[in-house]
Coordinates of C-alpha atoms and ligand atoms in Angstrom, one line a residue:
M1 CA 76.0 98.3 70.0
T2 CA 76.0 95.0 68.2
E3 CA 79.6 95.5 67.2
A4 CA 80.7 95.2 70.9
L5 CA 79.0 91.9 71.3
P6 CA 81.6 89.2 72.3
Q7 CA 80.9 87.1 69.2
E8 CA 81.2 90.1 66.9
V9 CA 84.5 91.2 68.5
I10 CA 85.8 87.7 68.2
R11 CA 84.6 87.4 64.5
I12 CA 86.3 90.7 63.5
K13 CA 89.7 89.6 64.9
R14 CA 89.3 86.0 63.7
D15 CA 88.9 87.4 60.2
G16 CA 92.0 89.6 60.6
G17 CA 90.2 92.9 61.2
R18 CA 91.1 95.8 63.5
L19 CA 89.3 96.2 66.8
S20 CA 88.1 99.7 67.8
R21 CA 88.9 101.2 71.2
A22 CA 85.2 100.7 72.1
Q23 CA 85.4 97.0 71.2
I24 CA 88.6 96.5 73.2
D25 CA 87.1 98.4 76.2
A26 CA 84.0 96.0 76.0
F27 CA 86.3 93.0 76.0
V28 CA 88.2 94.3 79.1
R29 CA 85.0 95.2 80.9
G30 CA 83.7 91.7 80.1
L31 CA 86.9 90.2 81.7
T32 CA 86.6 92.4 84.8
H33 CA 82.9 91.9 85.4
D34 CA 82.6 88.3 84.2
T35 CA 80.2 89.2 81.4
W36 CA 82.4 87.5 78.9
S37 CA 82.7 83.7 79.5
D38 CA 86.1 82.0 79.7
S39 CA 85.5 80.4 76.3
Q40 CA 84.8 83.8 74.7
A41 CA 87.9 85.4 76.2
A42 CA 90.0 82.3 75.1
A43 CA 88.6 82.6 71.6
L44 CA 89.6 86.3 71.3
A45 CA 93.0 85.6 72.9
M46 CA 93.6 82.9 70.2
A47 CA 92.4 85.2 67.4
I48 CA 94.8 87.9 68.7
L49 CA 97.6 85.3 68.9
L50 CA 97.0 84.2 65.3
R51 CA 96.1 87.6 63.7
G52 CA 98.2 90.0 65.8
M53 CA 97.3 93.6 66.8
D54 CA 98.6 96.9 65.5
P55 CA 100.2 99.4 67.8
A56 CA 97.0 101.4 68.4
E57 CA 95.1 98.2 69.4
T58 CA 97.9 97.1 71.7
V59 CA 97.9 100.6 73.3
A60 CA 94.2 100.5 73.7
L61 CA 94.3 97.0 75.3
T62 CA 97.1 98.0 77.7
E63 CA 95.2 101.2 78.8
A64 CA 91.9 99.4 79.3
M65 CA 93.6 96.7 81.4
T66 CA 95.5 99.3 83.4
H67 CA 92.3 100.9 84.4
S68 CA 90.4 97.7 85.1
G69 CA 91.2 98.1 88.8
E70 CA 93.1 100.3 91.2
V71 CA 95.8 102.6 89.8
L72 CA 98.3 103.5 92.5
D73 CA 99.4 107.1 92.9
W74 CA 102.4 107.7 95.1
R75 CA 102.4 111.5 94.8
D76 CA 100.9 112.0 98.3
A77 CA 103.1 109.3 99.9
R78 CA 106.1 111.7 100.4
L79 CA 108.6 109.1 99.3
A80 CA 112.3 110.0 99.1
G81 CA 112.8 109.7 95.3
P82 CA 111.3 108.7 92.0
V83 CA 109.3 105.5 91.9
L84 CA 111.2 103.1 89.7
D85 CA 110.8 99.4 88.7
K86 CA 112.1 96.6 86.6
H87 CA 110.3 93.6 85.0
S88 CA 111.8 90.5 83.7
T89 CA 110.1 88.2 81.2
G90 CA 111.4 85.3 83.2
G91 CA 114.4 83.0 83.3
V92 CA 116.3 80.3 85.2
G93 CA 118.4 81.5 88.2
D94 CA 117.3 85.1 87.5
K95 CA 117.7 86.8 90.9
V96 CA 118.4 90.3 89.5
S97 CA 115.3 91.7 91.3
L98 CA 116.8 90.9 94.7
L99 CA 119.8 92.9 93.8
L100 CA 118.5 95.7 91.6
G101 CA 115.8 96.8 94.1
P102 CA 118.3 97.5 96.9
I103 CA 121.0 99.0 94.6
V104 CA 118.5 101.4 93.1
A105 CA 117.2 102.3 96.5
A106 CA 120.8 103.0 97.7
C107 CA 121.2 105.3 94.7
G108 CA 118.1 107.4 95.6
G109 CA 115.2 105.6 93.9
V110 CA 112.1 104.1 95.5
V111 CA 111.3 100.6 94.3
P112 CA 107.9 99.2 95.1
M113 CA 108.5 96.0 93.1
L114 CA 105.3 94.1 92.5
S115 CA 106.6 90.6 91.6
G116 CA 105.2 87.3 90.6
R117 CA 105.5 83.6 91.3
G118 CA 107.3 81.0 89.2
L119 CA 105.8 80.3 85.8
G120 CA 106.5 77.1 83.8
H121 CA 110.2 76.4 84.0
T122 CA 111.1 79.9 85.3
G123 CA 111.5 80.9 88.9
G124 CA 109.4 83.6 90.6
T125 CA 110.8 86.4 92.9
L126 CA 108.0 85.9 95.5
D127 CA 108.8 82.2 95.9
K128 CA 112.4 83.1 96.4
L129 CA 111.8 85.7 99.1
E130 CA 109.3 83.4 100.9
A131 CA 112.3 81.1 101.5
L132 CA 113.2 83.7 104.2
P133 CA 111.2 82.7 107.3
G134 CA 108.6 85.3 108.2
Y135 CA 109.0 87.4 105.0
S136 CA 105.5 88.7 104.0
V137 CA 104.8 89.3 100.3
T138 CA 101.3 90.6 101.1
P139 CA 102.0 93.5 103.5
S140 CA 99.2 96.0 104.4
R141 CA 99.4 99.4 102.6
D142 CA 100.8 101.0 105.7
L143 CA 103.6 98.4 106.1
L144 CA 104.4 98.7 102.4
L145 CA 104.8 102.5 102.8
Q146 CA 106.8 102.0 106.0
T147 CA 109.1 99.6 104.2
L148 CA 109.6 101.9 101.3
R149 CA 110.5 104.7 103.8
V150 CA 113.0 102.7 105.8
A151 CA 114.5 100.6 103.0
G152 CA 113.7 102.4 99.7
C153 CA 112.5 99.1 98.2
A154 CA 109.8 96.6 98.9
I155 CA 109.5 93.4 96.8
V156 CA 106.0 92.2 97.3
G157 CA 103.0 90.6 95.4
A158 CA 100.4 92.7 93.6
S159 CA 97.1 93.0 95.3
E160 CA 94.1 91.6 93.5
R161 CA 92.9 95.1 92.8
I162 CA 95.8 95.7 90.4
A163 CA 94.8 95.1 86.8
P164 CA 92.2 92.4 87.6
A165 CA 91.4 92.0 83.8
D166 CA 95.0 90.8 83.3
R167 CA 94.7 88.4 86.3
R168 CA 91.7 86.7 84.6
L169 CA 93.0 86.8 81.1
Y170 CA 96.4 85.5 82.1
A171 CA 94.9 82.5 83.8
I172 CA 92.8 81.8 80.7
R173 CA 95.9 82.2 78.4
D174 CA 98.0 79.9 80.6
V175 CA 95.7 77.0 79.9
T176 CA 94.8 77.8 76.3
A177 CA 98.2 78.0 74.6
T178 CA 97.8 81.8 74.1
V179 CA 100.7 83.1 76.3
E180 CA 103.1 83.5 73.4
S181 CA 101.6 86.6 71.7
V182 CA 103.5 89.9 71.6
P183 CA 100.5 92.2 72.0
L184 CA 99.1 90.1 74.8
I185 CA 102.4 89.8 76.7
T186 CA 102.9 93.6 76.2
A187 CA 99.5 94.5 77.6
S188 CA 99.8 92.1 80.4
I189 CA 103.2 93.3 81.6
L190 CA 102.7 97.1 81.1
S191 CA 99.1 97.2 82.5
K192 CA 100.4 95.9 85.8
K193 CA 103.3 98.3 85.9
L194 CA 101.2 101.3 84.8
A195 CA 98.6 100.4 87.5
A196 CA 101.4 100.3 90.0
G197 CA 102.1 103.9 89.3
V198 CA 105.8 103.7 88.5
S199 CA 107.4 106.7 87.0
A200 CA 110.1 104.8 85.0
L201 CA 110.6 101.2 84.1
V202 CA 113.4 99.0 82.8
L203 CA 112.5 95.7 81.1
D204 CA 114.7 92.7 81.0
V205 CA 113.6 90.7 77.9
K206 CA 115.3 87.3 78.3
V207 CA 116.3 85.5 75.1
G208 CA 117.6 82.0 74.8
N209 CA 116.8 78.4 75.5
G210 CA 115.8 79.1 79.1
A211 CA 113.5 82.0 78.2
F212 CA 110.0 82.3 76.7
C213 CA 111.5 84.1 73.7
T214 CA 114.1 81.7 72.3
T215 CA 115.3 83.8 69.3
L216 CA 116.7 87.3 69.1
A217 CA 114.1 88.2 66.5
Q218 CA 111.2 87.2 68.8
A219 CA 112.8 89.0 71.8
S220 CA 113.6 92.1 69.7
E221 CA 110.0 92.3 68.5
L222 CA 108.7 92.0 72.1
A223 CA 111.2 94.5 73.4
D224 CA 110.3 97.0 70.7
C225 CA 106.5 96.6 71.2
L226 CA 107.0 97.1 75.0
E227 CA 109.0 100.3 74.5
Q228 CA 106.5 101.7 71.9
V229 CA 103.4 101.0 74.1
A230 CA 105.1 102.4 77.2
Q231 CA 106.0 105.5 75.2
A232 CA 102.4 105.9 74.1
A233 CA 101.4 105.6 77.8
H234 CA 104.0 108.3 78.7
L235 CA 106.0 105.9 80.8
P236 CA 109.8 106.3 80.4
C237 CA 110.9 102.8 79.6
V238 CA 113.9 101.0 78.2
A239 CA 114.0 97.3 77.3
L240 CA 117.3 95.4 77.3
L241 CA 117.7 91.9 75.8
T242 CA 119.7 89.7 78.1
D243 CA 121.1 86.2 77.6
M244 CA 119.2 83.2 78.9
N245 CA 121.2 80.4 77.3
Q246 CA 122.6 79.5 80.7
V247 CA 121.6 79.9 84.3
L248 CA 122.1 83.4 85.5
G249 CA 124.7 83.3 88.3
T250 CA 125.5 79.9 89.7
T251 CA 122.3 78.8 91.4
A252 CA 118.6 78.0 90.5
G253 CA 116.1 77.3 93.3
N254 CA 114.5 79.6 95.9
A255 CA 116.7 79.5 99.0
L256 CA 119.8 78.9 97.0
E257 CA 119.2 82.0 94.9
V258 CA 118.5 84.1 98.0
R259 CA 121.8 82.9 99.5
E260 CA 123.6 83.8 96.2
A261 CA 122.0 87.2 96.3
I262 CA 123.1 87.8 99.9
H263 CA 126.7 86.8 99.0
F264 CA 126.5 89.1 96.0
L265 CA 125.3 92.1 98.0
S266 CA 127.7 91.6 100.8
G267 CA 130.6 91.2 98.3
K268 CA 131.5 87.6 99.1
V269 CA 131.0 86.3 95.6
R270 CA 129.8 88.2 92.5
E271 CA 129.4 86.0 89.5
P272 CA 130.6 88.2 86.6
R273 CA 127.5 87.6 84.2
L274 CA 125.1 88.3 87.1
L275 CA 127.1 91.5 87.9
E276 CA 127.0 92.6 84.3
V277 CA 123.3 92.1 83.7
T278 CA 122.5 93.7 87.1
L279 CA 124.6 96.8 86.5
A280 CA 123.3 97.2 82.9
L281 CA 119.7 97.2 84.1
C282 CA 120.4 99.4 87.2
A283 CA 122.2 101.9 85.0
Q284 CA 119.3 102.3 82.6
L285 CA 116.8 102.7 85.4
L286 CA 118.9 105.3 87.3
L287 CA 119.3 107.3 84.1
L288 CA 115.6 107.1 83.2
G289 CA 114.7 108.1 86.8
G290 CA 116.9 111.2 86.6
L291 CA 119.2 109.9 89.3
A292 CA 122.3 110.0 87.0
A293 CA 123.6 112.2 84.2
S294 CA 124.9 109.4 82.0
L295 CA 124.9 105.7 81.8
D296 CA 128.6 105.7 82.9
D297 CA 127.7 107.7 86.0
A298 CA 124.8 105.5 86.7
R299 CA 126.9 102.4 86.5
R300 CA 129.5 103.9 88.8
A301 CA 126.8 104.8 91.3
A302 CA 125.4 101.3 91.2
M303 CA 128.8 99.7 91.7
Q304 CA 129.5 102.1 94.5
A305 CA 126.2 101.1 96.2
L306 CA 127.5 97.5 96.1
E307 CA 131.1 98.2 97.2
S308 CA 130.1 100.4 100.1
G309 CA 127.6 97.9 101.5
A310 CA 124.8 100.4 101.1
A311 CA 122.8 98.1 98.8
A312 CA 123.3 95.2 101.2
Q313 CA 122.0 97.4 104.1
R314 CA 118.9 98.3 102.0
F315 CA 118.2 94.6 101.4
A316 CA 118.6 93.8 105.1
R317 CA 116.2 96.7 106.1
M318 CA 113.6 95.5 103.6
V319 CA 113.7 91.9 104.8
A320 CA 113.5 92.9 108.5
A321 CA 110.6 95.4 107.8
L322 CA 108.6 92.8 106.0
G323 CA 108.9 90.3 108.8
G324 CA 112.0 88.2 107.7
P325 CA 115.1 87.6 109.7
S326 CA 116.2 90.7 111.6
D327 CA 119.9 90.4 110.6
V328 CA 119.6 88.6 107.2
L329 CA 123.2 89.4 106.1
R330 CA 124.6 87.5 109.1
D331 CA 121.9 84.9 109.7
A332 CA 119.4 84.4 106.9
R333 CA 117.9 81.3 108.4
L334 CA 117.4 79.9 105.0
P335 CA 116.2 76.2 104.7
S336 CA 118.4 73.7 103.1
A337 CA 117.6 70.3 101.5
E338 CA 118.4 67.0 103.1
V339 CA 120.3 65.4 100.2
Q340 CA 123.1 67.1 98.2
I341 CA 124.9 65.4 95.4
D342 CA 127.4 66.5 92.8
V343 CA 126.6 65.7 89.2
A344 CA 129.8 64.4 87.7
A345 CA 130.7 65.1 84.1
A346 CA 130.9 61.8 82.0
G347 CA 133.9 63.0 80.1
A348 CA 136.3 66.0 79.8
G349 CA 135.9 69.1 77.6
F350 CA 134.5 72.6 77.4
V351 CA 130.8 73.3 78.1
T352 CA 129.6 74.2 74.7
A353 CA 125.8 74.2 75.2
I354 CA 123.4 74.0 78.1
D355 CA 119.7 73.2 77.9
T356 CA 118.7 75.9 80.4
R357 CA 115.0 75.1 80.2
A358 CA 115.8 71.5 81.2
L359 CA 117.6 72.8 84.2
G360 CA 114.6 75.0 85.2
L361 CA 112.3 72.0 84.8
A362 CA 114.7 69.9 86.9
V363 CA 114.3 72.4 89.7
V364 CA 110.5 72.3 89.3
A365 CA 110.6 68.5 89.4
L366 CA 112.7 68.7 92.6
G367 CA 109.8 70.6 94.2
G368 CA 111.2 74.1 93.7
G369 CA 108.3 75.2 91.4
R370 CA 104.7 74.2 90.8
Q371 CA 103.4 71.4 88.6
R372 CA 99.8 72.5 89.3
P373 CA 98.5 75.9 90.5
G374 CA 98.5 76.1 94.3
D375 CA 101.2 73.4 94.8
A376 CA 103.5 74.2 97.7
V377 CA 107.1 74.8 96.8
H378 CA 110.0 73.3 98.7
P379 CA 112.3 76.3 99.3
G380 CA 115.6 74.4 99.9
V381 CA 115.8 72.4 96.7
G382 CA 117.5 73.3 93.5
L383 CA 120.9 73.5 91.9
S384 CA 124.1 75.2 93.0
Q385 CA 127.6 75.6 91.6
V386 CA 126.1 75.4 88.1
L387 CA 128.9 75.7 85.5
S388 CA 128.6 78.3 82.8
L389 CA 129.2 78.1 79.0
G390 CA 132.9 77.8 78.2
A391 CA 133.9 76.2 81.5
M392 CA 136.5 73.5 81.2
V393 CA 135.8 70.2 83.0
D394 CA 137.7 67.0 83.6
A395 CA 135.9 63.7 83.6
G396 CA 134.2 63.2 87.0
Q397 CA 134.3 67.0 87.8
A398 CA 131.0 68.4 89.0
L399 CA 128.7 70.2 86.5
A400 CA 126.4 71.3 89.3
C401 CA 125.3 70.2 92.8
V402 CA 121.7 69.0 93.2
H403 CA 119.8 69.8 96.4
A404 CA 116.9 67.4 96.9
L405 CA 114.4 66.2 99.4
D406 CA 115.4 62.5 98.9
A407 CA 117.8 60.3 97.1
A408 CA 115.4 59.2 94.3
S409 CA 114.6 62.8 93.3
A410 CA 118.3 63.7 93.6
Q411 CA 119.2 60.9 91.2
A412 CA 116.5 61.9 88.7
A413 CA 117.6 65.5 88.8
A414 CA 121.3 64.5 88.4
R415 CA 120.3 62.6 85.2
A416 CA 118.5 65.6 83.9
V417 CA 121.4 67.9 84.7
R418 CA 124.0 65.6 83.0
A419 CA 121.8 65.4 79.9
A420 CA 121.4 69.2 79.8
F421 CA 125.2 69.8 79.4
T422 CA 126.9 69.4 76.1
L423 CA 130.7 69.1 76.2
G424 CA 133.0 69.6 73.3
A425 CA 136.7 69.7 72.5
V426 CA 136.7 73.4 71.4
A427 CA 135.9 76.3 73.6
P428 CA 132.8 78.1 72.4
A429 CA 132.9 81.8 71.5
A430 CA 132.0 84.0 74.6
P431 CA 128.2 84.5 74.5
W432 CA 126.8 88.1 74.4
L433 CA 125.1 89.1 77.7
V434 CA 123.2 92.3 77.2
R435 CA 121.9 94.1 74.0
A436 CA 119.8 97.1 73.4
C437 CA 116.4 96.4 71.7
S438 CA 116.5 96.5 67.9
P439 CA 115.3 99.8 66.5
D440 CA 114.1 98.4 63.2
A441 CA 111.3 96.0 64.2
G442 CA 108.2 96.4 62.0
P443 CA 105.1 98.4 62.8
T444 CA 102.7 95.5 63.3
H445 CA 103.0 93.2 66.3
S446 CA 103.0 89.9 64.6
A447 CA 100.9 86.9 65.2
T448 CA 103.7 84.5 66.0
G449 CA 105.1 86.1 69.2
C450 CA 107.6 84.4 71.5
Ligands
URA1 N1 104.7 88.1 82.2 C1 103.5 88.7 82.3 O1 103.2 89.4 83.3 N2 102.5 88.5 81.4 C2 102.7 87.8 80.3 O2 101.8 87.7 79.5 C3 104.0 87.1 80.1 C4 105.0 87.3 81.1

C-alpha cells in the first residue's frame, strides 16, 4: 500500500515515472475526500505538468475524475433525441454556445450544456446568460428536464456533485501555475462531460493570441489528446481547431454578446466568421449524434434551423423556461452601460494584427470579468463593433466602441483597445477559421502543454 501514499505518488511522477491506475485512483480519492492536502495535490499537478502523462495514465485520470461524483444518466428521462454537447477551451467574444445549443435542438438533438464562468481574460457562458434578468443557471433537476422538453436545450451551471475531484483540482491548478498541462486539461474537460452523461461531444479548441493555446502545435496536441481519451471512454467526439487571433463576432462583454447572439439567431446580423465557426461545430455534432447523414447535410440542416427561425424560437423557449424574459427576441431587457465611447484609430491602414488577449483583459478591467474569485461582474460593460483582421480604417474611424460604467474606466479601456490594434499599409492574408485536429501528434502528452 505504500506505493499509493501521496508522497510516493508525487515522487514517482517527479522522477518521470508512470503512475499505475491504483495510484491515480488514490490521488483522485484524496482530492474528493480531502485526504490529500492542497500542497500535495499541487505538487503532483506540477510534476504532471513538467513530466507529462502517457495516454493510459490520462485515460485513468479522466475516468477516476468522472466517477468522483454523480454521473448523469438520461436514459429514463424520455428526451426527444440524442444528448449532445459542445465545449470550448475559451476565447474572447466566444458566444457560440448561445447559438449552437438552440440550433442543435432545432435539428433534433437535446443539449443539456453544463457551462462555466469567465476564466482569466476569457468570457464565460454563465456570466453572459445571467445578463438576462431572471435567468437561472442553477435550476432544479425538474426544471432542467422541463426546459429540455420544451426547448431541447438548457445552458446551465454544473452542480457541485459533477466531477468534484476536478472542481478541487482546478481551483488548486488555477493558483499554482499548473493549468497549462495537456493531460490535466484533457482530464478536466472530459471528466465533466462524461459525468454529464452526453452521448456525443464536439470540442472547440481555440488557438491564437486570445486563447490558452497560442500556437497550432499546442492546440493540435491538446485536440488530439482530447479525441484519444474520449475514444477510450467510448464517447464519440471530434475536436476542431478554431481561430482566436481576433474577437469572435463583433462584441466582447456579457450583455453585448447576448444581444449579438439574439441578432444572429433572429437573422438581423450574422458576422461571417461567427457563422462559419458555429456551422462547422454544429455540423460535426449533428453528424456524430446521428442526426445527419453527412457533414454537408448537417450544415444545411443547421442553416435551415437559423433561416426558418426555429433556432431563435428554441433560444426564446429556453430563456423563458429558465426564468428570463418571456419574449427575449422582442424585449431582452438587457442592461447597458452608462458611458459609450468610440475608440478612434490614430492613423489609416489595414488591421494587420490584434492583441486579442489584451481586448479580453480590457473587458475584465471594465468589470465584465472577475479580478478575484467571487467578484460581481457588471453585465452591461464591454466592447462592441470590434473590427476584424483585414478591415480598412481611415484615421479617426472607430476600431471599437467601449461600454463602461464611468468616464475614467472608458478612457483606460480606450487606450488598451487602441494599443491592441496594429495597422499596416498592406492587407494581411485572410486568416484560417476552422481546422480539423492534426492526425500525427505523438503518443505521449508532453510536459509543456498550452
Ligand atoms: N477548461 C476546463 O474545464 N479545464 C481546464 O483544465 C481548462 C479549461
